[in-house]
Structures are given as structure tokens and as C-alpha cells.
Short mmCIF file of C-alpha atoms and ligand atoms in Angstrom, two decimals:
data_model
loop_
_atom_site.label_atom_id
_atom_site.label_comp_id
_atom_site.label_asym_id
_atom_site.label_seq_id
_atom_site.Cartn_x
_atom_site.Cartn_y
_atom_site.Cartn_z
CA UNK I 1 114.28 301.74 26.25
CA UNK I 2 117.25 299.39 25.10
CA UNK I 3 116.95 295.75 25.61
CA UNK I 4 119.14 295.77 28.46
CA UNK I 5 117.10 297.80 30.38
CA UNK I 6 113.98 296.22 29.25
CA UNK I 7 115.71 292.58 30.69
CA UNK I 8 116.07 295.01 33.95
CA UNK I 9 112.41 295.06 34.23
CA UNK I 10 111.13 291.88 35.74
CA UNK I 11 107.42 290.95 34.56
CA UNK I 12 106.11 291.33 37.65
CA UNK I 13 106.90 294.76 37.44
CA UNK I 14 104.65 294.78 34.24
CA UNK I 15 101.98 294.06 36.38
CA UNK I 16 99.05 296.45 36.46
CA UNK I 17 97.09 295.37 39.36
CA UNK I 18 94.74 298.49 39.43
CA UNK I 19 93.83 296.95 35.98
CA UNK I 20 93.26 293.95 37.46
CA UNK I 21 91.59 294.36 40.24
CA UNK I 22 88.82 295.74 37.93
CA UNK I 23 88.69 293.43 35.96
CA UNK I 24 88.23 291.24 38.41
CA UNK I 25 85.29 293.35 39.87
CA UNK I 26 83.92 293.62 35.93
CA UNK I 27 83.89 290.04 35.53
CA UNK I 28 82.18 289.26 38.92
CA UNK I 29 79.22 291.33 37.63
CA UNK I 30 77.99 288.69 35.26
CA UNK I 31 75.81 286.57 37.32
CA UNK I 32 76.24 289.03 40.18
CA UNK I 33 73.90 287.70 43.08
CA UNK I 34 71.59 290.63 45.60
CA UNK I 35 74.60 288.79 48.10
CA UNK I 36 77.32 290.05 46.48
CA UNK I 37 78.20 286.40 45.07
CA UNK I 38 78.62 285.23 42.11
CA UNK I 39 75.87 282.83 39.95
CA UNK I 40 77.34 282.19 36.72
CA UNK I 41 77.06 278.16 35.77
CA UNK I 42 79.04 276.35 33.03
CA UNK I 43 77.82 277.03 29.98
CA UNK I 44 75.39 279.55 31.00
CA UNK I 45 74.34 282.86 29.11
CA UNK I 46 76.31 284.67 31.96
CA UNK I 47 79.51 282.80 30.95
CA UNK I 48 78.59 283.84 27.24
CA UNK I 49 79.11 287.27 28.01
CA UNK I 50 81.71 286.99 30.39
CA UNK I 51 83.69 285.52 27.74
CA UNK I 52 83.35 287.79 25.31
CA UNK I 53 84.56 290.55 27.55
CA UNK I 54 87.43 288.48 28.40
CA UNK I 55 87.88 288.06 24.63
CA UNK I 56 88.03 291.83 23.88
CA UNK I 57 90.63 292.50 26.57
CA UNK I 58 93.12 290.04 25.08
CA UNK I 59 92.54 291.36 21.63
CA UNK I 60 93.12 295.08 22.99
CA UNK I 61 96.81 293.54 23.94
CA UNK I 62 97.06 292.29 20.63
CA UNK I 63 96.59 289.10 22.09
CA UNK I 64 95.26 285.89 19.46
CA UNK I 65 92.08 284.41 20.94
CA UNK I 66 91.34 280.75 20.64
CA UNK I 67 88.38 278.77 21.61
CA UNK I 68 88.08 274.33 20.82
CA UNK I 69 85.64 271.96 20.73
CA UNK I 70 84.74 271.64 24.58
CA UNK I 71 84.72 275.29 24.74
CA UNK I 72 87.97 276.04 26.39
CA UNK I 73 89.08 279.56 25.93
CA UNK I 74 92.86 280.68 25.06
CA UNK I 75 95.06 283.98 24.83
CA UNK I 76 98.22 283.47 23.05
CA UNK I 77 101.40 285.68 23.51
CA UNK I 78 103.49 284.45 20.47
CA UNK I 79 107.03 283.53 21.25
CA UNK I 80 110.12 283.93 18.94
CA UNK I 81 109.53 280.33 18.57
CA UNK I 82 106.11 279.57 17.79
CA UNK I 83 106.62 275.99 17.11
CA UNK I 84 107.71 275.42 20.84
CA UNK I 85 104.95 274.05 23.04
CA UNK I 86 103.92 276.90 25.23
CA UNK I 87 103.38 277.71 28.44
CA UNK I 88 100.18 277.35 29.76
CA UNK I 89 98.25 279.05 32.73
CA UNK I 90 94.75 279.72 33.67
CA UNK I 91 91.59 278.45 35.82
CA UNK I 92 88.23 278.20 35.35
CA UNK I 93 85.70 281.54 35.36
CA UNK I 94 82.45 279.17 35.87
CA UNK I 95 80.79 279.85 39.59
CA UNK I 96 79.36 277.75 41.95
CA UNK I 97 75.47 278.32 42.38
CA UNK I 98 76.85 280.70 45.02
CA UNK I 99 79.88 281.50 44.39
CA UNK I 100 82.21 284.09 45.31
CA UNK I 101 83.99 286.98 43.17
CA UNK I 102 87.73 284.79 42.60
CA UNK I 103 87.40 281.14 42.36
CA UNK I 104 88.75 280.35 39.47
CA UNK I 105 88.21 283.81 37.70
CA UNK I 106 91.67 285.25 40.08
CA UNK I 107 93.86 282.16 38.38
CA UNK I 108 92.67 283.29 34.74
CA UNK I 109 92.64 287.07 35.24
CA UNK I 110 96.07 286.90 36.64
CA UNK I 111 97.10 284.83 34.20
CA UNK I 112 95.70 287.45 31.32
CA UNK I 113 96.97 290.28 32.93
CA UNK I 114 100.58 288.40 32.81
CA UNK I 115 100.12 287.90 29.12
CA UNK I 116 98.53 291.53 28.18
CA UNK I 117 100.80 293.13 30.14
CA UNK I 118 103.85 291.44 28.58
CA UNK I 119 102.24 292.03 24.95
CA UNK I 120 101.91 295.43 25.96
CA UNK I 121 105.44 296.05 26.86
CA UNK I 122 106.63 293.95 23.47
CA UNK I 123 108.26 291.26 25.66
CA UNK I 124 108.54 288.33 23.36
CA UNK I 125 109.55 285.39 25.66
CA UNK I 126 111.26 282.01 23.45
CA UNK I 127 108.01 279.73 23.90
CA UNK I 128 105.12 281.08 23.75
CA UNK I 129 102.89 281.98 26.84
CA UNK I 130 98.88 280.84 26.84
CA UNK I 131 96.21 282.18 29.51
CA UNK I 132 93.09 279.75 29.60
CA UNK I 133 89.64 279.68 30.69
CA UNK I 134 88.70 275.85 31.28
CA UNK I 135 85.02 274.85 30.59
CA UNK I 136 83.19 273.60 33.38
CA UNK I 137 85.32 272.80 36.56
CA UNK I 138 82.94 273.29 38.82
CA UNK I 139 80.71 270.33 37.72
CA UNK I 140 77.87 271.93 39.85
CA UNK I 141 75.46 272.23 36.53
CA UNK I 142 76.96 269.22 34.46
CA UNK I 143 78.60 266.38 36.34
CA UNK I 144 81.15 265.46 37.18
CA UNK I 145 83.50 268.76 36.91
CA UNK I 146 86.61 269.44 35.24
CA UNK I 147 84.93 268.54 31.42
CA UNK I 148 87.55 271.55 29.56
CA UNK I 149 90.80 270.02 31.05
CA UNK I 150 89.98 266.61 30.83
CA UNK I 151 88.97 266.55 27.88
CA UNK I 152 91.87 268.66 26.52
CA UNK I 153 94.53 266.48 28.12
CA UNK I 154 92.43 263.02 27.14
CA UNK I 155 91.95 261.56 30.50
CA UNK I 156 88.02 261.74 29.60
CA UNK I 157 86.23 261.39 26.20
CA UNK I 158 84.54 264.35 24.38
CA UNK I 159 81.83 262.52 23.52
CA UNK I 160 80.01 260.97 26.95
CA UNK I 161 80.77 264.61 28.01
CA UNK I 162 78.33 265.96 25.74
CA UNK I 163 75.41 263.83 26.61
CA UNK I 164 75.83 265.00 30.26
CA UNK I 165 72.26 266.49 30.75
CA UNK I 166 71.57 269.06 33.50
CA UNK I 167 68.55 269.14 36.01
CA UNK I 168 66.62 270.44 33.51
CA UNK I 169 67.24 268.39 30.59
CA UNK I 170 69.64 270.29 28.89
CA UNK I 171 72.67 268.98 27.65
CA UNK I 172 76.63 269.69 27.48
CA UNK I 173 76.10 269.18 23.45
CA UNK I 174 73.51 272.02 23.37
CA UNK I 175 74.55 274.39 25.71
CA UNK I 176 77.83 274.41 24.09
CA UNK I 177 76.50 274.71 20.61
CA UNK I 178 74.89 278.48 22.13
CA UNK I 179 78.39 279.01 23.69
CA UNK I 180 80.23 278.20 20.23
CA UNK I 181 77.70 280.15 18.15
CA UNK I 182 78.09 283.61 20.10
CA UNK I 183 82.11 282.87 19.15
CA UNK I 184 81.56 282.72 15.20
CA UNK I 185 84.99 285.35 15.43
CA UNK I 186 87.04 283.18 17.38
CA UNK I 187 89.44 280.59 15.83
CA UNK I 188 88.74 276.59 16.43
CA UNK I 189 91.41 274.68 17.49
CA UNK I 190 91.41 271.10 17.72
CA UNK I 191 91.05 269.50 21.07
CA UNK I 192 94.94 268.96 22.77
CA UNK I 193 98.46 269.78 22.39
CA UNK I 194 101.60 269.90 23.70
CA UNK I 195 102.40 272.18 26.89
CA UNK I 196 105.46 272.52 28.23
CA UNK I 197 104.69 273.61 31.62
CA UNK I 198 101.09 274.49 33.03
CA UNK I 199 100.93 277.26 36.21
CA UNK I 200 97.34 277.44 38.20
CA UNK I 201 97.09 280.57 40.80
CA UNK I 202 93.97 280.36 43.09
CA UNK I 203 92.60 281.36 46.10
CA UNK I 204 93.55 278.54 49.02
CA UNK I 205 90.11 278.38 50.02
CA UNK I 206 91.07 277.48 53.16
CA UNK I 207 92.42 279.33 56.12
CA UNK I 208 95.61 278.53 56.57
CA UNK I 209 97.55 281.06 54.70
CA UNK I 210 95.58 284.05 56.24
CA UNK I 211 96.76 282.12 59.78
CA UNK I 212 100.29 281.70 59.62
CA UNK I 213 100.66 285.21 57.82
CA UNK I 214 102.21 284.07 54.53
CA UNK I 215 101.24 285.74 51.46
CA UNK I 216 102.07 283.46 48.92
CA UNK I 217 101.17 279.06 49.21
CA UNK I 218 103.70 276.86 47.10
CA UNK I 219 101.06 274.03 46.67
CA UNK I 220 102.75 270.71 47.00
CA UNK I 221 99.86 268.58 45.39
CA UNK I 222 95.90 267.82 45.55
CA UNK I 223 94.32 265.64 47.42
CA UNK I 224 92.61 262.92 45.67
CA UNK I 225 88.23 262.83 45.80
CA UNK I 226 85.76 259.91 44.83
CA UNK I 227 82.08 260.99 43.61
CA UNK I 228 79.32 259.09 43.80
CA UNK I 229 75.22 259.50 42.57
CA UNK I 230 72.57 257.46 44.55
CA UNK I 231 69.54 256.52 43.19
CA UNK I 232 67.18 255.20 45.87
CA UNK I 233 63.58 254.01 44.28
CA UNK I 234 60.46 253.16 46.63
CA UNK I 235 56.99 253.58 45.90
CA UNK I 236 54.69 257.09 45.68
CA UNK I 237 51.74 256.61 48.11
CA UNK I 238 49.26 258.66 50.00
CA UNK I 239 50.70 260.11 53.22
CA UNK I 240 47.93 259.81 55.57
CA UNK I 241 46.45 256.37 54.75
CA UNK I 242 49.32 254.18 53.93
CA UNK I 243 49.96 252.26 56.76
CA UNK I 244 54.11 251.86 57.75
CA UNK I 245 54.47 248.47 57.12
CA UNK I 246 53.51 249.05 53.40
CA UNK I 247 55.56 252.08 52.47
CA UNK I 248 58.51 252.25 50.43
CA UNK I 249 60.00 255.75 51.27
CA UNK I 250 62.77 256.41 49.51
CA UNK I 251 63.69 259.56 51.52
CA UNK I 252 63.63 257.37 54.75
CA UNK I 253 65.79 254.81 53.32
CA UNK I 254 68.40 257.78 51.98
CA UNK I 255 68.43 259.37 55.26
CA UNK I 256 69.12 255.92 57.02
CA UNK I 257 72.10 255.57 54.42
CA UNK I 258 73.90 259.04 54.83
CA UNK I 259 73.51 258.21 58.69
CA UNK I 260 75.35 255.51 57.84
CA UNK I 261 78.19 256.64 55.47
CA UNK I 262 78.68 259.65 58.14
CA UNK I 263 79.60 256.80 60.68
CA UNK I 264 81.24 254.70 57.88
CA UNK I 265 83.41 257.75 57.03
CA UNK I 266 84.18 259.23 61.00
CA UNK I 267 87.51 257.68 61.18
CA UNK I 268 90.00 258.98 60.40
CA UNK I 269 88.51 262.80 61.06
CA UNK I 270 90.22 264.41 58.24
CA UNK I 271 88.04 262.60 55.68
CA UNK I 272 85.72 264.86 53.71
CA UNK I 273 82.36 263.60 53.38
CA UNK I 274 79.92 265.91 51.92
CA UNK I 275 76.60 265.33 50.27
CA UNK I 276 75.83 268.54 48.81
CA UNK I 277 72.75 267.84 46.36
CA UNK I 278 69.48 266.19 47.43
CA UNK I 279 66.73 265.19 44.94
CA UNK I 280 63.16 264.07 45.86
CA UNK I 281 60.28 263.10 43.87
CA UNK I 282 58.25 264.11 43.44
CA UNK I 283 58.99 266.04 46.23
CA UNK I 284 55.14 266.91 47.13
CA UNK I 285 54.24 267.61 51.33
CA UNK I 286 51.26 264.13 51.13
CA UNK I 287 52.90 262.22 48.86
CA UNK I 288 55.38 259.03 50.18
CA UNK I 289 58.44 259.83 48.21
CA UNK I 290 58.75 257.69 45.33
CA UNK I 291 62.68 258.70 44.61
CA UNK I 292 65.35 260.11 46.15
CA UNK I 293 68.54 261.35 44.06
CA UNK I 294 72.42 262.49 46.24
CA UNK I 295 75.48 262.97 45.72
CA UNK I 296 78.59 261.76 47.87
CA UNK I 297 82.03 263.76 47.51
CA UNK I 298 84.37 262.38 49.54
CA UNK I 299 88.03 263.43 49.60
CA UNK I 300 91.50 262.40 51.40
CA UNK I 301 95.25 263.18 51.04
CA UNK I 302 96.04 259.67 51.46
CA UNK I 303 95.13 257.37 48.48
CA UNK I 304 95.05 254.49 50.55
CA UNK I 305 92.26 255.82 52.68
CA UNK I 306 90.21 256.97 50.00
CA UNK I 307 90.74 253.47 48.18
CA UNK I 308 89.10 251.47 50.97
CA UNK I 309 86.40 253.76 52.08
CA UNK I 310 85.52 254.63 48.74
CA UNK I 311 84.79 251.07 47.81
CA UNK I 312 83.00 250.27 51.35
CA UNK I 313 79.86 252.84 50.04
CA UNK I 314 77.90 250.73 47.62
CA UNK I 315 77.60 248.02 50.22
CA UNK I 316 76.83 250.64 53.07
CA UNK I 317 74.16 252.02 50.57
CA UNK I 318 72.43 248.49 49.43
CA UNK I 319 72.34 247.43 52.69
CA UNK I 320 70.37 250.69 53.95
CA UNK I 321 67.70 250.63 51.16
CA UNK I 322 65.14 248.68 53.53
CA UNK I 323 62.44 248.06 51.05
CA UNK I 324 64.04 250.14 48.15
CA UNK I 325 65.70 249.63 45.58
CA UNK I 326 69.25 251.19 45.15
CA UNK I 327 71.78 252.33 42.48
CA UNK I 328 74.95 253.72 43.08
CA UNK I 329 77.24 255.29 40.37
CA UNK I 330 80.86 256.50 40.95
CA UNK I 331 81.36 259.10 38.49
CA UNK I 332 84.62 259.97 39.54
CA UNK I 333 87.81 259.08 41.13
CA UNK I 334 90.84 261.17 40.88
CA UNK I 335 94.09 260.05 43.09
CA UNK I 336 95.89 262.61 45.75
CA UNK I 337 99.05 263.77 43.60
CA UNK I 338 102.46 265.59 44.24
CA UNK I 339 103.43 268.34 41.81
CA UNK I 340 107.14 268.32 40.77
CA UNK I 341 109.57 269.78 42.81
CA UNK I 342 111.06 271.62 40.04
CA UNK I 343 108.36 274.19 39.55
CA UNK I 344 107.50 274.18 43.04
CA UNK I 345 111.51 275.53 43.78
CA UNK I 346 110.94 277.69 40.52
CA UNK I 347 107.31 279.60 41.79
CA UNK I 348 108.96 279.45 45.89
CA UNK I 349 112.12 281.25 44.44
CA UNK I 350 109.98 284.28 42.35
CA UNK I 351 108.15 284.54 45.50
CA UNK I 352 111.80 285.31 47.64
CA UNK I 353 112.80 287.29 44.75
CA UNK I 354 109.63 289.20 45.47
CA UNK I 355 110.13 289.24 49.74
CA UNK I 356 106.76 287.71 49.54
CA UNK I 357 106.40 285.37 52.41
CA UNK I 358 105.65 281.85 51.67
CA UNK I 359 105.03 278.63 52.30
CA UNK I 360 104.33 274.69 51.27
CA UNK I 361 100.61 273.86 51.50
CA UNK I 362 98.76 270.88 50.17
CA UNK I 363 95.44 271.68 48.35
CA UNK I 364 92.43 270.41 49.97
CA UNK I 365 90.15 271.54 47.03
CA UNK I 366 90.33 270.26 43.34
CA UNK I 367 91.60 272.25 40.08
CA UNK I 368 92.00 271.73 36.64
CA UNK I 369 95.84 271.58 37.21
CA UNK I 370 95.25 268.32 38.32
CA UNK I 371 94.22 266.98 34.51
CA UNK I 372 97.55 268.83 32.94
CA UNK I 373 99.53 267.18 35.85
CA UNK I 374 99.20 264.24 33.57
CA UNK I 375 100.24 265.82 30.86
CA UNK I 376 102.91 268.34 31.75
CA UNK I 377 104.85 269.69 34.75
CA UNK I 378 102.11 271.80 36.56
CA UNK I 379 102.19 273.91 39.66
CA UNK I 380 100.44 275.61 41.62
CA UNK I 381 100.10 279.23 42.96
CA UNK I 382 97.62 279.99 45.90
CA UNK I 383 97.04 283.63 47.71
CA UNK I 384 94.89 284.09 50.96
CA UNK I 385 91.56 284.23 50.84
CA UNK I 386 89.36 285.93 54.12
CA UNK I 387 88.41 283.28 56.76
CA UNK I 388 89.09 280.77 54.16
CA UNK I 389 85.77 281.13 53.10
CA UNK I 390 84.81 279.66 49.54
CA UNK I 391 82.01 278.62 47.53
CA UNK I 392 80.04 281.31 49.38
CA UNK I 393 79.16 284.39 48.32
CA UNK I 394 81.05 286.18 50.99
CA UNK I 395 84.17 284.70 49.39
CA UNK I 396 87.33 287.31 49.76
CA UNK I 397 90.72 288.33 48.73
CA UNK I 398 92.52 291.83 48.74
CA UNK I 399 93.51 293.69 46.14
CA UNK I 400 97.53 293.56 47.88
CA UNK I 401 96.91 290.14 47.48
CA UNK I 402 95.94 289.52 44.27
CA UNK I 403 98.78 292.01 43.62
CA UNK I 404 101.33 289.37 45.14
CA UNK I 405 99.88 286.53 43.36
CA UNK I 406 99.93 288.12 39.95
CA UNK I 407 103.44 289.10 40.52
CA UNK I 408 104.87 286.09 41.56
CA UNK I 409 102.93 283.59 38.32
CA UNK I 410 104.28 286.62 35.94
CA UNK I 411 107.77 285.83 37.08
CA UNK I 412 107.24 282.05 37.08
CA UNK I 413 105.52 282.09 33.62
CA UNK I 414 108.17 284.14 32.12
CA UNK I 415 110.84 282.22 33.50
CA UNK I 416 109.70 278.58 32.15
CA UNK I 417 108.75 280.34 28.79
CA UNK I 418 112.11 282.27 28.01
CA UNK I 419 114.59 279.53 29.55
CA UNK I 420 117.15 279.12 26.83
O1 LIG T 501 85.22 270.97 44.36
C1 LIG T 501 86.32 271.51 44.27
O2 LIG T 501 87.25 271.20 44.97
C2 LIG T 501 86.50 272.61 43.25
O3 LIG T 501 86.37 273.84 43.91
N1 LIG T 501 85.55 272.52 42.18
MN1 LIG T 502 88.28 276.73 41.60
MN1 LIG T 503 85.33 275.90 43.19
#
């Protein structure tokens, strides 16, 4: 075929979703769940194996495979000009506890399939194009989230990372060393480098694409999220004979506090308060509880919001502890951002190109293209996902869909990565 014809042939016609699409339903088996979910932590001996799968597919494209030191995983299409900073595109394949089948693991197998499918066809674009597998963005088994970009684009150290311990004692430092080891055939690249552009497609996660009918979401930015861990510390004692008025009960005292951050937090009613993990001890039926461990994620489009709420919870906490003692530890604090309008026109005009309906939506969820927003121009692809259900193992997407998606971050990727 000459090369006119072959410029002809857009890269989303490259795309071979039935490929895809079973890859997608390959991956999902490692840390499958009896609910059809998806179990498969950060770090984890399913994410082992899940990356070596994903390693042999890139290699079968004739793809280079690249791993660092926090574990992040890359797929390099070469460009004619290797010394240009790629372009970058990915998500994250670690689950949620329960999980669904494409959070996260639809952003980095569409972003492989772009890169194996343009290997495949011998489409050198100038720069070259990188798919990526963050480590940990989740944060659900090491806290806080987000360790592989952050750490790549240096808005956290590498080191407090790795002492990050998870409920059972295990660290970041070992786990990784297991995840490493089963790699002994995959280059080591240091940790950061240049990027000239950085493209995340994702499920919404939300319901509003499915609702207006639109089959592609332009996202316009993230909204920002403060996390907190509260440590509330009484006094074990014997259920039955120690008398109220000498009890320190943590779990009372906690309870009494997230009644109070829920009323702390009601206004205005589009602020996200969610306290997702709860740890007693030592959590026995006739013992007084001597501790009581939670976490506060609380999230907000508008910075100033977040700002004075956020810093109204250790006082709301200390002055709910009663006769407890309290710590409270913000762990994170990432600012609602804007994406640049240049990539957002570039990924809303593949989409007309494609007569895929579209629109502007703000993300109400966090990604790892939040971390190379710092450090590049980043966007944002999102498809529909069923009853915007996610981070549940009933999570959905069609195959059309992931069809559309695929398409539309091929175009995009190609475009920023062969501009003259
Ligand atoms: O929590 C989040 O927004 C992301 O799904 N980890
Ligand atoms: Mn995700
Ligand atoms: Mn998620």
C-alpha cells in the first residue's frame, strides 16, 4: 500500500476493537470476583500476572517494554525521532477491593491497542507514542493513591512512598521488590522524563454521559479532594461491668465525630464526604473499644470550598473526642484543575471527525492525569459507563463504546505525536 494511501487510513481505523474487547475481558480475569468484579490490589500477585500478559501483547507488536523504579509499566512505539519527548497515554490496571472490569484497565488497553495496532500497520509517527500502566492509583491497599504518577512527575518523593505499609504490615518497598523480581526481562528506566503531551481515556463513572446520549465526554478538568486518617484512642475495658462514666470508647467518640463532619460538610450539597474505611480494635463483641481508625475523602469543584471545609475537620474532630484522645492526618490535598483548551479542541475535533457525539464534562473522580497535568498538557477522554456505576463490581461499558473511545484517543494520540 503506498504511503499515500496509508496517510488515507486514519488510526482509528487501525483499531481492532474485537481485539480489544478481549483483552479487556482477559485482563478482568485476574482477580476475577464469584460477582463478576474485579479484586486485583496494587502490587498484588494478581497485578503480577496481569502485567506480564500485558507485557507479552506489546512485545507481539514489536512493541519495547519498560518498567522504573515505582513500578510503572511502559510500551514504546518508536518515532522517526526518538530523541523527541513522546506522547504519553495510559491509566492505571490496579482494582478497587471491588472493582469493576474497566476502571483504569479501558484507559491502558485502549491506549495499547492504539500503539500495537499502529506498530502493526508500520505507522511510524515523528515523536514517539508511550502506553502506561501507573502503579497504584487506587490507593485502596497503600495510601494515599496515585504513588506511579506522582512519583514519576515529582510532585511526591519515592522514598516515604515505600515505607507506606498496608493493613497487614506489608510495605510499598517489599511488595514492589516481588513485582520488580517477576520483571528480571524488562528494561529499568529511571524515574521521570519529558512528555510532550499525556491523553487519559476512562470510564465517566458517573451517569451523565449515558443521560444526555453522548458517546464521547471532553473532560474539562478534575475536581480537587482532601484525605484525611483519624486516629481516635480510648481505653479497652470490659463491656458489662464498666460503668459509663468511666469508659473511654473510642468507637462512640468516632461515631459522634462523623455525625458531626456530615453536618459540618451539608452545605453546600454537592460536597463529597465519604468515609469509606473503618478500623476498630480490637474490634472484639465485650470488649470497650480501645481504638478506632477512618478515613475522610472529601471532594469539591470549587477550591475555595474545599479550602475552608477542609481545614474546619481537625477542630470538628478534637472537639468530638469526649474522653479520647485524637489524631488527625491529612495525607492528601490535590486542587480542582482545568485541562488546556488546546487538547480539549484537539480530542472534541477527532470525536466530530468520527460523528461521535460529544460533550464537555468535568470529572468528579480522580486520575493519574491529574499528576502529568503538572508536568505536560494532559487531557482527558471519558466513554459511558451503565448507570454510572463504579467501584462496584457491576461496573459496565459496551463493547460500541469502548469502540468509540479507542477510536477517538488513536486519532488524538497520533495527531499530537506526528504534528510537524
Ligand atoms: O478515588 C478516585 O476518584 C479514583 O477512582 N481512584
Ligand atoms: Mn480510575
Ligand atoms: Mn477508581
Amino acid at each position: 500500500m503506498s504511503a499515500t494511501e496509508q496517510r488515507g487510513i486514519r488510526p482509528s481505523d487501525l483499531i481492532d476493537v474485537d481485539r480489544l474487547w478481549r483483552r479487556l475481558m482477559r485482563l478482568a480475569e485476574f482477580g476475577a470476583t464469584s460477582a463478576g468484579g474485579v479484586n486485583r490490589l496494587a502490587l498484588s500477585p494478581e497485578e503480577i500476572a496481569a502485567r506480564k500478559v500485558l507485557a507479552d501483547w506489546a512485545r507481539e507488536a514489536g512493541l519495547s517494554v519498560f518498567n522504573d523504579p515505582i513500578g510503572n509499566l511502559f510500551f514504546r512505539l518508536e518515532g522517526a525521532d526518538p530523541a523527541a519527548a513522546p506522547v504519553l497515554s495510559g491509566s492505571h490496571i490496579d482494582s478497587q477491593p471491588t472493582g469493576g472490569k474497566f476502571d483504569g484497565t479501558f484507559g491502558v488497553l485502549a491506549a495499547l491497542e492504539a500503539v500495537c495496532a499502529l506498530a502493526l500497520a508500520a505507522r511510524k509517527p515523528r515523536r514517539s507514542i508511550e502506553a502506561v500502566a501507573w502503579t497504584n492509583e487506587e490507593g485502596s491497599r497503600f495510601s494515599p493513591g496515585m504513588m506511579g504518577s506522582e512519583a514519576f512527575t515529582g510532585q511526591r518523593a519515592l522514598d516515604g512512598m515505600l515505607a507506606v505499609e498496608d493493613v497487614n504490615g506489608t510495605s510499598v518497598r517489599s511488595a514492589l521488590a516481588h513485582v520488580l523480581a517477576a520483571e528480571p526481562d524488562i528494561s529499568r528506566r529511571p524515574l521521570g522524563f519529558p512528555v510532550h503531551a499525556y491523553v487519559e481515556a476512562h470510564i465517566e463513572q458517573g451517569p451523565i454521559l449515558e443521560r444526555e446520549g453522548k458517546s464521547i465526554g471532553v473532560v474539562s478538568g478534575i475536581q480537587g479532594s482532601r484525605r484525611f486518617r483519624v486516629t481516635v484512642r480510648g481505653e479497652a475495658a470490659h463491656a458489662g461491668t464498666t460503668p459509663r462514666r468511666d469508659r473511654k470508647d473510642a468507637v462512640l467518640a468516632a461515631v459522634g465525630m462523623i455525625d458531626a463532619l456530615a453536618q459540618l460538610v451539608r452545605d453546600p450539597e454537592d460536597v463529597m464526604f465519604t468515609v469509606g474505611l473503618f478500623r476498630v480494635q480490637p474490634n472484639a463483641p465485650s470488649v470497650v473499644p480501645r481504638e478506632a481508625y477512618f478515613s475522610i475523602d472529601l471532594r469539591h469543584p470549587d477550591n475555595d470550598v474545599l479550602g475552608r471545609l477542609g481545614d474546619a475537620i481537625p477542630d470538628c474532630c478534637h472537639a468530638n473526642g469526649g474522653a479520647c484522645t485524637v489524631g488527625v492526618e491529612e495525607i492528601a490535598h490535590a486542587p480542582s484543575l482545568g485541562f488546556p483548551g488546546r487538547l480539549r479542541e484537539t480530542i472534541s475535533a477527532a470525536a466530530e471527525r468520527l460523528e461521535l457525539p460529544w460533550q464537555e464534562i468535568h470529572s468528579a473522580a480522580g486520575h493519574d492525569a491529574r499528576q502529568l497535568h503538572y508536568h505536560c498538557d494532559s487531557g482527558m477522554i471519558f466513554i459511558p459507563c451503565r448507570d454510572g456505576i463504579s467501584h462496584n463490581e457491576s461496573e459496565w461499558t459496551e463493547p460500541h463504546q469502548v469502540a468509540d473511545g479507542s477510536r477517538v484517543l488513536a486519532d488524538v494520540l497520533w495527531e499530537l505525536a506526528d504534528a510537524r
